[in-house]
Amino acid sequence: MEASFLMPTHVIHGAGVLAGIGSAIAAMGIRRVLVVTDANITPQPFYVAILDALDRAGIRVSVYDGCRIDAHLDEVDEQAARVSAGSLEAVIGVGGGSVLCAAKAIAIVARNPPTFRACAGVARFPHRALPMFLVPTTAGSGAEVSQFTLVKDDANGAKFVGGGPLSFPTIAFLDPVVLAAIPARLAAISAIDALTHAMEAMFTEFATPLTDGLAMTAIGLLMRSITCAVTTRAPDACADNLLGSAIANMACGNARLGLAHALSLPLEARCHVPHGIGVGVLLPHVLAFNAPEAPAKVRMMAAAMGLKAGDGDAAVLADVLATLGQLYDEIGFPHHFDGHFDKPSSLREIAEAALPGLYGMAPAEPVTASSIIASPNIRRASVEDASALYAACFESLDRARI
Ligand SMILES: [Fe+2]
């Protein structure tokens, strides 16, 4: 089977790299940019330092600091029109996954007007996005190295993905200084999102030895750094957490994502479950669901987590799940939705809403319990399977099925 691997984004990482952001962008001949961020970021000393560095490099800056949770279709289209009207040459995103998704979508629509709606799907727009320079301020989404961006359409409450080889970020700046002051809960949710990217990337039909190698490296870095990064903010651990998040996305950006992300989508859109909690609570259940289909991958994952080889497939899986559960406890991450979010009146309805999957495939008609969720997940899941996975996530830990 033919496979390809894309990773054209220039990654600059390490303590202090943000000091060079102005000169790096100016060296490309860029002089007018839109900075996309949110109101929590603008008072931060590192943000002020970024603006200083851009000013010193002779770069004129327009700012959009209205980003909220999720990138929203209306703001993306409005800001893209602003970029075009002002002949701005590039977009700089400074923030978490929602901000970076907004920045990327704006850069796409600025070259492919008038709306991101028309760019939805995989590789559905003809022109290369504007240059993008991204500074992640959480260690989680890996959006800074991803060709894809996730946008919410408030008119119908749905989220959809857009992107392709023409929308890779130009440079990602990974500086652990940005993690020094983020709330512990946000740090934990972001870190588990990153770990989910790495683990899911190993269980898709597009996974290759190349993507598995990256995913395993990311899993190792993240398992060793997350607890320390979340609880103490030690700079070395924060740097590993940031780099692990980016590497995880290099893996899943090529191998794609599996069921945890596909099934989280309707929970996020309809029940307002934060993305990282949605995918992280689903993750152990999805790993257990996938394990019979790919026991060798579970062993590889266990090795990446630093676990000794267990005796038999069931023991290896149990070790993996126990270690994951221990990590969740160490950083205060929930094991289930029970007590955190209201259980939807119909899990079957949520499962049917998951049918198009993360990449927006149209579900076959008519929908039945055996209809398959559109996903490159290594094991096919029906609406009935998805309903059972959701049910397990809404059960208390002592009744969980894993
Ligand atoms: Fe994610």
Short mmCIF file of C-alpha atoms and ligand atoms in Angstrom, two decimals:
data_model
loop_
_atom_site.label_atom_id
_atom_site.label_comp_id
_atom_site.label_asym_id
_atom_site.label_seq_id
_atom_site.Cartn_x
_atom_site.Cartn_y
_atom_site.Cartn_z
CA MET A 1 0.00 0.00 0.00
CA GLU A 2 1.30 3.44 -0.91
CA ALA A 3 1.82 5.82 2.00
CA SER A 4 3.12 9.35 2.28
CA PHE A 5 4.32 11.50 5.16
CA LEU A 6 4.12 15.29 5.32
CA MET A 7 5.72 17.59 7.89
CA PRO A 8 6.88 20.83 6.26
CA THR A 9 6.47 23.01 9.37
CA HIS A 10 9.71 24.45 10.73
CA VAL A 11 9.75 23.73 14.48
CA ILE A 12 11.89 25.95 16.72
CA HIS A 13 11.88 24.74 20.32
CA GLY A 14 13.59 25.40 23.62
CA ALA A 15 13.70 27.94 26.42
CA GLY A 16 13.98 31.50 25.08
CA VAL A 17 13.17 30.83 21.42
CA LEU A 18 10.37 33.43 21.43
CA ALA A 19 13.00 36.18 21.51
CA GLY A 20 13.76 35.33 17.88
CA ILE A 21 10.20 35.44 16.52
CA GLY A 22 10.50 38.93 15.01
CA SER A 23 13.75 38.32 13.19
CA ALA A 24 12.57 34.91 11.90
CA ILE A 25 9.46 36.42 10.35
CA ALA A 26 11.23 39.53 9.04
CA ALA A 27 13.83 37.29 7.37
CA MET A 28 11.01 36.04 5.13
CA GLY A 29 10.30 39.59 3.94
CA ILE A 30 7.04 39.86 5.86
CA ARG A 31 6.22 43.32 7.24
CA ARG A 32 2.47 43.38 8.05
CA VAL A 33 0.75 40.70 10.13
CA LEU A 34 -2.45 39.90 11.99
CA VAL A 35 -1.87 38.61 15.53
CA VAL A 36 -4.69 36.32 16.68
CA THR A 37 -5.05 35.72 20.42
CA ASP A 38 -7.45 36.00 23.35
CA ALA A 39 -8.00 38.29 26.32
CA ASN A 40 -6.30 35.87 28.75
CA ILE A 41 -3.08 36.00 26.76
CA THR A 42 -2.72 39.72 26.12
CA PRO A 43 -1.71 40.64 29.74
CA GLN A 44 0.97 37.89 29.85
CA PRO A 45 4.61 39.07 29.92
CA PHE A 46 5.56 36.64 27.13
CA TYR A 47 2.88 38.17 24.87
CA VAL A 48 4.21 41.68 25.51
CA ALA A 49 7.68 40.36 24.72
CA ILE A 50 6.43 38.90 21.42
CA LEU A 51 4.98 42.29 20.38
CA ASP A 52 8.28 43.94 21.35
CA ALA A 53 10.24 41.45 19.26
CA LEU A 54 7.97 42.07 16.25
CA ASP A 55 8.29 45.84 16.68
CA ARG A 56 12.10 45.63 16.89
CA ALA A 57 12.08 43.65 13.64
CA GLY A 58 10.06 46.38 11.87
CA ILE A 59 6.86 44.33 11.59
CA ARG A 60 3.55 46.22 11.76
CA VAL A 61 0.93 44.44 13.81
CA SER A 62 -2.88 44.36 13.77
CA VAL A 63 -4.41 42.43 16.66
CA TYR A 64 -7.55 40.30 16.96
CA ASP A 65 -7.88 39.32 20.63
CA GLY A 66 -11.51 38.19 20.62
CA CYS A 67 -10.96 34.42 20.45
CA ARG A 68 -13.16 32.29 22.75
CA ILE A 69 -13.38 28.58 23.43
CA ASP A 70 -13.33 26.98 19.97
CA ALA A 71 -12.69 28.78 16.71
CA HIS A 72 -15.98 30.15 15.39
CA LEU A 73 -17.03 30.38 11.76
CA ASP A 74 -18.24 33.99 11.99
CA GLU A 75 -15.01 35.34 13.52
CA VAL A 76 -12.89 33.40 11.04
CA ASP A 77 -14.70 34.81 8.02
CA GLU A 78 -14.70 38.37 9.47
CA GLN A 79 -11.00 38.37 10.30
CA ALA A 80 -10.07 36.83 6.95
CA ALA A 81 -11.87 39.70 5.24
CA ARG A 82 -9.93 42.11 7.48
CA VAL A 83 -6.64 40.48 6.46
CA SER A 84 -7.49 40.82 2.79
CA ALA A 85 -8.71 44.41 3.12
CA GLY A 86 -5.54 45.42 4.97
CA SER A 87 -3.22 43.50 2.60
CA LEU A 88 -1.74 41.75 5.63
CA GLU A 89 0.89 39.21 4.65
CA ALA A 90 0.77 36.62 7.42
CA VAL A 91 -1.06 35.44 10.53
CA ILE A 92 0.54 34.94 13.94
CA GLY A 93 -1.42 32.83 16.42
CA VAL A 94 -0.59 33.06 20.14
CA GLY A 95 -2.76 30.85 22.34
CA GLY A 96 -4.20 27.43 22.98
CA GLY A 97 -5.78 25.09 20.45
CA SER A 98 -8.87 27.26 19.88
CA VAL A 99 -6.77 30.34 19.10
CA LEU A 100 -4.41 28.43 16.82
CA CYS A 101 -7.35 26.86 14.97
CA ALA A 102 -8.84 30.34 14.48
CA ALA A 103 -5.51 31.70 13.22
CA LYS A 104 -5.09 28.81 10.77
CA ALA A 105 -8.66 29.07 9.49
CA ILE A 106 -8.22 32.83 8.97
CA ALA A 107 -5.04 32.19 6.99
CA ILE A 108 -6.87 29.64 4.82
CA VAL A 109 -9.90 31.83 4.09
CA ALA A 110 -7.75 34.93 3.43
CA ARG A 111 -6.46 33.11 0.35
CA ASN A 112 -9.67 31.13 -0.34
CA PRO A 113 -12.54 33.60 0.30
CA PRO A 114 -15.20 34.20 1.32
CA THR A 115 -15.97 31.55 3.97
CA PHE A 116 -14.34 28.67 5.81
CA ARG A 117 -17.57 26.70 5.31
CA ALA A 118 -16.56 26.18 1.67
CA CYS A 119 -13.10 24.94 2.78
CA ALA A 120 -14.47 22.19 5.07
CA GLY A 121 -13.16 18.68 4.57
CA VAL A 122 -9.77 17.38 3.51
CA ALA A 123 -7.90 19.38 0.85
CA ARG A 124 -11.00 21.15 -0.49
CA PHE A 125 -9.48 24.57 -1.29
CA PRO A 126 -7.20 25.49 -4.20
CA HIS A 127 -4.83 28.16 -2.87
CA ARG A 128 -2.04 27.88 -0.29
CA ALA A 129 -2.94 29.55 3.02
CA LEU A 130 -1.14 32.72 4.09
CA PRO A 131 2.10 32.11 6.02
CA MET A 132 1.29 31.15 9.61
CA PHE A 133 3.54 31.57 12.65
CA LEU A 134 2.14 29.79 15.68
CA VAL A 135 2.99 29.99 19.37
CA PRO A 136 1.13 27.34 21.40
CA THR A 137 0.48 28.47 24.97
CA THR A 138 -0.81 25.08 26.07
CA ALA A 139 0.92 21.73 25.58
CA GLY A 140 -1.89 19.78 24.02
CA SER A 141 -3.49 20.34 20.66
CA GLY A 142 -0.35 20.26 18.55
CA ALA A 143 -2.27 22.55 16.20
CA GLU A 144 0.98 24.43 15.61
CA VAL A 145 2.26 21.61 13.39
CA SER A 146 -1.06 20.39 11.97
CA GLN A 147 -2.44 20.94 8.50
CA PHE A 148 -5.97 20.63 9.91
CA THR A 149 -8.09 23.13 11.82
CA LEU A 150 -11.34 22.65 13.71
CA VAL A 151 -14.07 25.31 13.51
CA LYS A 152 -17.49 25.57 15.16
CA ASP A 153 -20.54 26.75 13.26
CA ASP A 154 -22.77 28.31 15.93
CA ALA A 155 -25.73 28.38 13.56
CA ASN A 156 -26.15 24.60 13.79
CA GLY A 157 -23.97 23.72 16.78
CA ALA A 158 -21.64 21.55 14.68
CA LYS A 159 -17.85 21.46 14.51
CA PHE A 160 -16.07 20.62 11.30
CA VAL A 161 -12.51 20.08 10.12
CA GLY A 162 -10.81 21.79 7.21
CA GLY A 163 -7.25 21.68 5.94
CA GLY A 164 -4.80 19.84 3.80
CA PRO A 165 -1.25 20.01 2.49
CA LEU A 166 -1.77 23.68 1.56
CA SER A 167 -2.40 24.72 5.16
CA PHE A 168 0.60 23.60 7.18
CA PRO A 169 1.87 26.28 9.57
CA THR A 170 5.11 27.92 8.45
CA ILE A 171 6.98 28.07 11.78
CA ALA A 172 5.99 26.74 15.22
CA PHE A 173 7.74 28.34 18.20
CA LEU A 174 7.75 26.04 21.25
CA ASP A 175 8.97 27.98 24.29
CA PRO A 176 8.21 26.53 27.74
CA VAL A 177 7.97 30.03 29.23
CA VAL A 178 4.33 30.09 28.07
CA LEU A 179 3.39 27.24 30.43
CA ALA A 180 4.64 28.90 33.61
CA ALA A 181 1.32 30.47 34.58
CA ILE A 182 -1.48 28.40 33.02
CA PRO A 183 -4.06 26.92 35.44
CA ALA A 184 -3.35 23.32 36.49
CA ARG A 185 -6.73 22.09 35.21
CA LEU A 186 -6.06 23.50 31.74
CA ALA A 187 -2.54 22.05 31.76
CA ALA A 188 -3.94 18.60 32.65
CA ILE A 189 -6.70 18.65 30.03
CA SER A 190 -4.29 19.82 27.33
CA ALA A 191 -1.69 17.19 28.21
CA ILE A 192 -4.20 14.33 28.01
CA ASP A 193 -5.39 15.62 24.63
CA ALA A 194 -1.79 15.36 23.42
CA LEU A 195 -1.40 11.85 24.82
CA THR A 196 -4.65 10.86 23.10
CA HIS A 197 -3.28 12.14 19.77
CA ALA A 198 -0.19 9.97 20.13
CA MET A 199 -2.06 6.85 21.27
CA GLU A 200 -4.86 7.14 18.71
CA ALA A 201 -2.34 7.61 15.90
CA MET A 202 -1.12 4.04 16.52
CA PHE A 203 -4.59 2.55 15.98
CA THR A 204 -5.64 3.84 12.57
CA GLU A 205 -5.57 2.24 9.16
CA PHE A 206 -3.12 4.95 7.99
CA ALA A 207 -0.51 4.26 10.69
CA THR A 208 2.93 3.33 9.32
CA PRO A 209 6.26 2.52 10.97
CA LEU A 210 7.13 6.19 10.44
CA THR A 211 4.05 7.50 12.29
CA ASP A 212 4.31 4.75 14.93
CA GLY A 213 7.89 5.83 15.66
CA LEU A 214 6.79 9.41 16.20
CA ALA A 215 3.78 8.35 18.25
CA MET A 216 5.92 6.16 20.52
CA THR A 217 8.47 8.93 21.00
CA ALA A 218 5.65 11.31 21.92
CA ILE A 219 4.09 8.79 24.32
CA GLY A 220 7.45 8.34 26.07
CA LEU A 221 8.09 12.08 26.36
CA LEU A 222 4.56 12.78 27.56
CA MET A 223 4.37 9.93 30.09
CA ARG A 224 7.67 11.08 31.61
CA SER A 225 6.82 14.79 31.71
CA ILE A 226 3.09 15.36 32.18
CA THR A 227 2.79 14.91 35.95
CA CYS A 228 5.76 17.15 36.67
CA ALA A 229 4.75 19.74 34.06
CA VAL A 230 1.20 19.95 35.43
CA THR A 231 1.98 19.90 39.15
CA THR A 232 5.32 21.73 39.47
CA ARG A 233 5.84 23.55 36.13
CA ALA A 234 9.48 22.53 36.10
CA PRO A 235 10.84 24.16 32.89
CA ASP A 236 12.44 20.95 31.55
CA ALA A 237 9.21 19.00 32.02
CA CYS A 238 7.22 21.82 30.39
CA ALA A 239 9.63 21.80 27.43
CA ASP A 240 9.21 18.01 27.03
CA ASN A 241 5.44 18.32 27.36
CA LEU A 242 5.36 20.96 24.59
CA LEU A 243 7.64 19.00 22.30
CA GLY A 244 5.77 15.75 23.00
CA SER A 245 2.51 17.47 22.04
CA ALA A 246 3.97 18.65 18.74
CA ILE A 247 5.45 15.22 17.94
CA ALA A 248 2.11 13.57 18.77
CA ASN A 249 0.45 15.79 16.19
CA MET A 250 3.12 15.00 13.58
CA ALA A 251 2.05 11.36 14.05
CA CYS A 252 -1.71 11.86 14.04
CA GLY A 253 -1.54 14.54 11.36
CA ASN A 254 -0.43 11.78 9.02
CA ALA A 255 -1.95 8.65 10.58
CA ARG A 256 -5.16 10.55 11.43
CA LEU A 257 -7.20 10.13 14.61
CA GLY A 258 -9.49 7.35 15.72
CA LEU A 259 -12.66 6.75 17.65
CA ALA A 260 -11.94 8.82 20.75
CA HIS A 261 -11.85 11.97 18.65
CA ALA A 262 -14.77 10.94 16.41
CA LEU A 263 -16.99 10.13 19.39
CA SER A 264 -15.98 13.20 21.39
CA LEU A 265 -17.12 15.58 18.66
CA PRO A 266 -20.91 15.46 19.33
CA LEU A 267 -20.29 15.59 23.10
CA GLU A 268 -18.30 18.79 22.57
CA ALA A 269 -20.83 20.35 20.22
CA ARG A 270 -24.04 19.32 22.03
CA CYS A 271 -23.06 18.83 25.69
CA HIS A 272 -20.26 21.44 25.92
CA VAL A 273 -17.73 18.86 27.10
CA PRO A 274 -14.23 20.39 26.73
CA HIS A 275 -12.30 18.68 23.94
CA GLY A 276 -9.48 17.31 26.11
CA ILE A 277 -11.90 15.86 28.66
CA GLY A 278 -14.05 14.33 25.92
CA VAL A 279 -11.21 12.51 24.18
CA GLY A 280 -9.36 11.69 27.42
CA VAL A 281 -12.33 10.03 29.13
CA LEU A 282 -13.07 8.07 25.96
CA LEU A 283 -9.41 7.06 25.46
CA PRO A 284 -9.12 4.05 27.83
CA HIS A 285 -12.47 2.68 26.63
CA VAL A 286 -11.45 3.07 22.99
CA LEU A 287 -8.05 1.44 23.68
CA ALA A 288 -9.84 -1.55 25.22
CA PHE A 289 -12.22 -1.65 22.24
CA ASN A 290 -9.31 -1.60 19.76
CA ALA A 291 -6.99 -4.00 21.61
CA PRO A 292 -8.38 -7.30 20.21
CA GLU A 293 -7.82 -5.97 16.68
CA ALA A 294 -4.19 -4.92 17.24
CA PRO A 295 -2.53 -6.64 20.24
CA ALA A 296 0.95 -5.96 18.78
CA LYS A 297 0.23 -2.23 18.84
CA VAL A 298 -0.79 -2.45 22.49
CA ARG A 299 2.59 -4.08 23.24
CA MET A 300 4.40 -1.31 21.35
CA MET A 301 2.47 1.28 23.30
CA ALA A 302 3.27 -0.44 26.59
CA ALA A 303 6.97 -0.38 25.67
CA ALA A 304 6.75 3.33 24.85
CA MET A 305 5.18 3.91 28.26
CA GLY A 306 8.16 2.19 29.87
CA LEU A 307 6.19 -0.87 31.02
CA LYS A 308 7.74 -4.33 31.29
CA ALA A 309 6.37 -6.92 28.88
CA GLY A 310 3.31 -8.51 30.51
CA ASP A 311 2.31 -12.14 30.30
CA GLY A 312 -0.34 -12.30 27.59
CA ASP A 313 -2.34 -9.71 25.68
CA ALA A 314 -4.90 -9.15 28.43
CA ALA A 315 -2.18 -8.49 31.01
CA VAL A 316 -0.42 -5.98 28.73
CA LEU A 317 -3.67 -4.11 28.14
CA ALA A 318 -4.46 -4.14 31.86
CA ASP A 319 -1.00 -2.68 32.59
CA VAL A 320 -1.48 0.07 30.01
CA LEU A 321 -4.91 1.00 31.35
CA ALA A 322 -3.76 0.93 34.98
CA THR A 323 -0.79 3.18 34.18
CA LEU A 324 -3.03 5.57 32.29
CA GLY A 325 -5.47 5.61 35.21
CA GLN A 326 -2.62 6.36 37.62
CA LEU A 327 -1.55 9.31 35.47
CA TYR A 328 -5.13 10.63 35.46
CA ASP A 329 -5.16 10.43 39.28
CA GLU A 330 -1.80 12.20 39.61
CA ILE A 331 -2.98 15.21 37.63
CA GLY A 332 -6.64 15.23 38.73
CA PHE A 333 -8.05 14.21 35.35
CA PRO A 334 -11.55 12.65 35.45
CA HIS A 335 -12.03 8.95 34.64
CA HIS A 336 -15.65 9.41 33.56
CA PHE A 337 -18.24 12.09 32.77
CA ASP A 338 -20.51 11.12 35.66
CA GLY A 339 -20.79 14.09 38.03
CA HIS A 340 -19.07 16.43 35.55
CA PHE A 341 -21.59 16.66 32.70
CA ASP A 342 -25.26 15.85 32.35
CA LYS A 343 -25.87 12.54 30.67
CA PRO A 344 -27.67 13.13 27.36
CA SER A 345 -31.24 11.79 27.31
CA SER A 346 -30.37 9.56 24.37
CA LEU A 347 -26.85 8.14 23.92
CA ARG A 348 -28.09 6.50 20.73
CA GLU A 349 -28.87 9.98 19.36
CA ILE A 350 -25.35 11.16 20.25
CA ALA A 351 -23.91 8.04 18.59
CA GLU A 352 -25.86 8.78 15.41
CA ALA A 353 -24.55 12.36 15.47
CA ALA A 354 -21.03 10.87 15.48
CA LEU A 355 -21.63 8.98 12.21
CA PRO A 356 -19.93 11.55 9.89
CA GLY A 357 -16.75 11.20 11.99
CA LEU A 358 -14.02 13.75 12.48
CA TYR A 359 -13.35 14.20 8.79
CA GLY A 360 -16.94 14.96 7.75
CA MET A 361 -18.00 11.91 5.72
CA ALA A 362 -21.70 11.72 4.86
CA PRO A 363 -23.41 8.84 6.72
CA ALA A 364 -25.15 6.15 4.68
CA GLU A 365 -28.94 6.15 4.76
CA PRO A 366 -30.96 4.82 6.43
CA VAL A 367 -29.24 4.97 9.83
CA THR A 368 -29.51 1.80 11.90
CA ALA A 369 -27.82 0.37 14.98
CA SER A 370 -25.30 -1.33 12.70
CA SER A 371 -24.39 1.85 10.74
CA ILE A 372 -20.61 2.40 10.92
CA ILE A 373 -18.99 5.56 12.38
CA ALA A 374 -16.84 7.13 9.63
CA SER A 375 -13.31 6.85 11.02
CA PRO A 376 -9.93 5.41 10.07
CA ASN A 377 -9.98 3.71 13.49
CA ILE A 378 -8.40 0.26 13.17
CA ARG A 379 -11.58 -1.43 14.42
CA ARG A 380 -14.88 -0.45 12.86
CA ALA A 381 -17.48 0.79 15.36
CA SER A 382 -21.22 0.73 14.80
CA VAL A 383 -23.79 3.07 16.31
CA GLU A 384 -24.49 0.29 18.82
CA ASP A 385 -20.77 0.04 19.73
CA ALA A 386 -20.55 3.81 20.09
CA SER A 387 -23.60 3.88 22.35
CA ALA A 388 -21.95 1.28 24.61
CA LEU A 389 -18.69 3.26 24.71
CA TYR A 390 -20.59 6.42 25.68
CA ALA A 391 -22.50 4.51 28.35
CA ALA A 392 -19.23 3.28 29.87
CA CYS A 393 -17.93 6.86 30.00
CA PHE A 394 -21.00 8.04 31.89
CA GLU A 395 -20.75 5.26 34.48
CA SER A 396 -18.97 5.81 37.77
CA LEU A 397 -15.45 4.45 37.96
CA ASP A 398 -16.38 1.45 40.08
CA ARG A 399 -18.92 0.40 37.45
CA ALA A 400 -16.73 1.16 34.45
CA ARG A 401 -16.29 -1.67 31.99
CA ILE A 402 -12.53 -1.54 31.78
FE FE B 1 -7.45 16.45 20.19
#
